[in-house]
XYZ file of C-alpha atoms in Angstrom:
286
model
C 39.263 -88.642 59.426
C 39.867 -90.519 56.175
C 43.388 -91.439 55.302
C 45.022 -90.839 51.951
C 48.007 -91.331 49.752
C 51.468 -92.567 50.534
C 50.954 -91.415 54.119
C 48.583 -94.329 54.706
C 47.200 -97.659 53.490
C 45.894 -97.586 49.926
C 42.681 -98.972 48.479
C 41.991 -101.482 45.713
C 41.224 -101.021 41.999
C 38.408 -98.834 40.716
C 35.692 -99.674 38.241
C 32.596 -97.923 36.970
C 31.895 -94.390 35.840
C 30.619 -91.128 37.209
C 27.562 -89.055 36.393
C 26.411 -87.588 33.104
C 28.043 -84.339 32.031
C 26.452 -81.805 29.689
C 28.471 -78.777 28.594
C 28.960 -76.720 25.440
C 32.269 -76.856 23.657
C 34.695 -74.012 24.224
C 34.606 -71.227 21.625
C 37.109 -71.617 18.830
C 38.880 -68.281 19.158
C 40.429 -66.085 21.821
C 38.762 -62.841 22.810
C 40.475 -59.756 24.178
C 39.325 -60.465 27.730
C 41.040 -63.841 27.768
C 38.030 -66.011 26.936
C 37.682 -68.219 23.868
C 40.509 -70.737 23.461
C 42.522 -69.442 26.407
C 44.979 -66.847 27.611
C 48.685 -66.780 28.425
C 49.822 -65.452 31.782
C 53.259 -63.783 31.787
C 54.070 -65.708 34.965
C 51.928 -68.848 34.951
C 51.843 -69.753 31.261
C 48.826 -71.091 29.381
C 45.377 -70.919 30.925
C 42.556 -72.826 29.238
C 39.068 -71.405 28.764
C 36.516 -73.547 30.603
C 33.019 -72.878 29.207
C 29.874 -72.536 31.320
C 27.671 -75.610 31.516
C 25.860 -78.173 33.630
C 27.255 -81.427 35.010
C 26.586 -84.092 37.623
C 29.014 -83.676 40.508
C 29.894 -86.614 42.743
C 29.943 -90.367 42.078
C 27.297 -93.026 41.432
C 26.506 -95.568 44.133
C 28.269 -98.372 42.256
C 31.664 -96.691 41.879
C 34.370 -98.661 43.690
C 35.939 -96.644 46.460
C 33.017 -94.229 46.662
C 32.659 -92.216 49.892
C 29.430 -91.058 51.515
C 30.244 -87.381 50.877
C 30.215 -87.853 47.089
C 26.429 -87.658 46.690
C 25.555 -86.949 43.076
C 23.814 -83.668 42.318
C 23.489 -81.405 39.297
C 25.556 -78.231 39.240
C 25.245 -75.421 36.704
C 28.188 -73.089 36.234
C 26.681 -69.964 34.716
C 30.010 -68.341 33.869
C 33.094 -69.635 32.130
C 36.539 -69.215 33.657
C 40.210 -69.659 32.917
C 42.225 -72.464 34.518
C 45.944 -73.188 34.332
C 46.599 -76.042 31.934
C 49.088 -77.516 34.410
C 49.932 -77.364 38.088
C 52.048 -74.484 39.391
C 55.697 -75.500 39.084
C 58.512 -75.025 41.532
C 60.152 -72.544 39.145
C 56.946 -70.490 38.888
C 56.503 -70.413 42.658
C 60.117 -69.381 43.202
C 59.841 -66.604 40.610
C 56.936 -65.113 42.570
C 57.800 -65.975 46.162
C 61.610 -65.979 46.086
C 62.116 -69.488 47.499
C 61.112 -73.096 46.921
C 59.235 -74.694 49.854
C 59.073 -78.171 48.308
C 60.230 -81.232 50.228
C 63.508 -82.285 48.617
C 63.127 -86.071 48.549
C 61.153 -89.108 49.613
C 63.098 -92.280 50.405
C 66.033 -91.221 48.187
C 63.812 -90.129 45.260
C 64.320 -86.457 44.423
C 61.235 -84.247 44.518
C 62.836 -80.966 43.454
C 63.159 -79.473 39.974
C 61.961 -76.390 38.135
C 59.402 -78.208 35.972
C 58.060 -80.348 38.811
C 54.892 -79.167 40.558
C 55.490 -77.170 43.705
C 54.459 -79.050 46.847
C 54.505 -78.610 50.606
C 52.433 -75.431 50.337
C 49.428 -74.681 52.526
C 46.145 -73.095 51.490
C 47.242 -70.063 53.505
C 50.617 -69.916 51.717
C 48.771 -69.903 48.404
C 46.689 -66.876 49.381
C 49.911 -64.885 49.740
C 51.164 -66.206 46.397
C 47.864 -65.234 44.742
C 48.211 -61.646 45.939
C 51.757 -61.408 44.604
C 51.201 -63.049 41.219
C 48.001 -61.034 40.679
C 49.950 -57.819 41.266
C 52.768 -59.069 39.041
C 50.464 -59.920 36.091
C 47.922 -57.132 36.622
C 44.921 -59.488 36.787
C 43.087 -61.232 39.616
C 43.820 -64.900 40.186
C 42.177 -67.291 42.634
C 41.891 -70.961 43.426
C 39.128 -72.784 41.533
C 36.024 -73.728 43.489
C 35.466 -77.402 44.192
C 32.679 -77.519 41.606
C 34.822 -75.758 38.993
C 37.683 -78.184 39.632
C 35.556 -81.307 39.191
C 33.767 -79.842 36.160
C 37.118 -79.085 34.505
C 38.582 -82.481 35.396
C 35.600 -84.281 33.842
C 35.813 -82.079 30.722
C 32.388 -82.926 29.337
C 32.745 -86.639 30.128
C 31.709 -88.964 32.944
C 35.025 -90.724 33.533
C 36.316 -92.000 36.875
C 39.715 -90.384 36.308
C 40.578 -87.321 34.237
C 40.631 -88.805 30.755
C 39.579 -92.415 31.325
C 37.453 -94.732 33.452
C 39.916 -97.612 33.112
C 42.424 -97.992 35.930
C 44.753 -99.758 33.501
C 44.874 -96.635 31.301
C 45.222 -94.050 34.071
C 49.001 -93.976 33.641
C 48.505 -92.449 30.203
C 46.827 -89.415 31.781
C 48.604 -88.932 35.076
C 51.390 -89.763 37.494
C 49.777 -92.107 40.017
C 50.880 -94.941 42.293
C 51.852 -97.345 39.521
C 53.994 -100.431 39.012
C 57.111 -98.232 39.092
C 56.230 -97.344 42.679
C 55.442 -100.968 43.543
C 58.828 -102.020 42.157
C 60.679 -99.521 44.317
C 58.691 -99.728 47.556
C 56.913 -103.030 48.142
C 53.554 -103.247 49.849
C 51.858 -100.336 48.101
C 48.430 -100.784 46.532
C 48.931 -99.573 42.973
C 47.388 -99.158 39.540
C 48.147 -102.064 37.223
C 50.011 -99.873 34.738
C 53.330 -98.056 34.449
C 53.843 -94.285 34.183
C 57.635 -94.383 34.588
C 57.917 -92.176 37.677
C 58.459 -93.279 41.267
C 58.107 -89.689 42.496
C 56.978 -86.420 40.926
C 56.875 -85.997 37.152
C 57.452 -82.768 35.196
C 54.116 -81.104 34.507
C 52.514 -81.973 31.151
C 54.343 -85.324 30.955
C 51.090 -87.175 30.217
C 48.035 -86.799 28.013
C 45.727 -83.858 28.592
C 42.032 -84.398 29.180
C 39.407 -83.382 26.603
C 39.711 -79.687 27.552
C 43.504 -79.588 27.332
C 44.202 -79.802 31.072
C 47.153 -81.836 32.312
C 47.628 -83.723 35.583
C 44.037 -83.401 36.798
C 44.612 -86.941 38.020
C 47.838 -87.510 39.927
C 51.230 -85.820 40.331
C 50.117 -83.638 43.292
C 46.781 -83.118 45.000
C 45.360 -79.657 44.279
C 43.948 -77.219 46.816
C 40.610 -75.613 45.905
C 38.992 -72.511 47.360
C 36.151 -74.187 49.242
C 35.766 -75.063 52.845
C 34.587 -78.636 53.338
C 30.834 -79.182 53.539
C 28.016 -81.553 52.694
C 26.877 -81.244 49.101
C 23.556 -79.435 48.595
C 20.871 -80.523 46.168
C 20.923 -79.319 42.569
C 22.444 -75.861 42.484
C 24.099 -73.129 40.420
C 27.652 -71.833 40.948
C 28.114 -73.914 44.086
C 30.720 -72.775 46.622
C 30.727 -74.362 50.071
C 30.842 -72.503 53.385
C 34.138 -70.606 53.624
C 33.851 -70.199 57.401
C 34.527 -73.865 58.195
C 37.864 -74.930 59.661
C 38.981 -77.305 56.889
C 39.740 -76.768 53.197
C 39.363 -79.206 50.309
C 41.909 -80.636 47.904
C 41.334 -82.885 44.896
C 42.851 -85.136 42.239
C 45.189 -87.603 43.926
C 48.976 -87.668 43.658
C 51.952 -89.725 42.510
C 51.519 -91.786 45.693
C 47.793 -92.473 45.441
C 45.989 -95.688 44.613
C 42.853 -95.949 42.430
C 40.222 -95.102 45.038
C 41.934 -91.891 46.110
C 42.788 -90.760 42.571
C 39.166 -90.718 41.399
C 37.851 -87.371 40.136
C 34.995 -87.454 42.665
C 37.176 -88.128 45.723
C 37.346 -85.308 48.286
C 39.856 -84.720 51.061
C 40.144 -81.917 53.572
C 42.570 -80.635 56.205
C 43.309 -77.414 58.053
C 44.299 -74.569 55.683
C 47.700 -74.369 57.385
C 48.700 -77.964 56.622
C 51.528 -78.814 54.197
C 52.351 -82.138 52.524
C 54.890 -83.334 49.963
C 52.012 -84.588 47.776
C 49.960 -81.374 47.822
C 50.131 -78.445 45.362
C 47.703 -76.368 43.274
C 46.771 -74.592 40.044
C 45.128 -71.196 39.718
C 41.972 -69.944 38.024
C 40.829 -66.563 36.764
C 37.244 -65.293 36.494
C 35.933 -63.525 33.382
């Protein structure tokens, strides 16, 4: 199995860009059903409207750090959806679930705080949270599919990271393994930039991508709905086989080097696994 993040050795710098993305711009107004420019959840805060469209999922052959399971293929999403503008915070999780499961620190750096993303939650834990927050808000939430997540992270662009293809600018858009980390713990492979955080950062601390989504690169990895599988050819509304034994997460974390933080990078583990670099954000169908 591939290794990732601060748990293992990190890869070198990334260069290149991903596939072409074609999508309409989001409508300029909010509709009663929550579409348009977005919707505000009483519990989860702002959710951004992600319009339907077509994009190229995966990475081109020349992208540094590319893995064999990132085969490029065209995906059409025939329906728009709502996606949280930021990762679920520890305060939001505690308000719904009554406790905070997050790991408290890593090598003397605190990882707890209300505005920090919740971490150390399994895919299975999240299913329970989804049931409770859906009942609380009176709507139906879910995890985004893997295709929806990558489509939203790219936001009508073809960048390597969410917001940029330049490793030296990634710190403007996300909390990744940067020079701050290298200065504190020697021997890490890092981005050649500084984001100012050795551990977790409060959500929305960095620039949003073109669709107003924060932290799609870095801070914590994000669980998606899908089981892990080989990409199909060109398809519509792709969701992988849910019967498989492993689930996918995306986006890299505060401890991840350039190769792992790429938008196209995929990782998978058992749905019961928990890590201090792994969290989530929720979606809502329309």
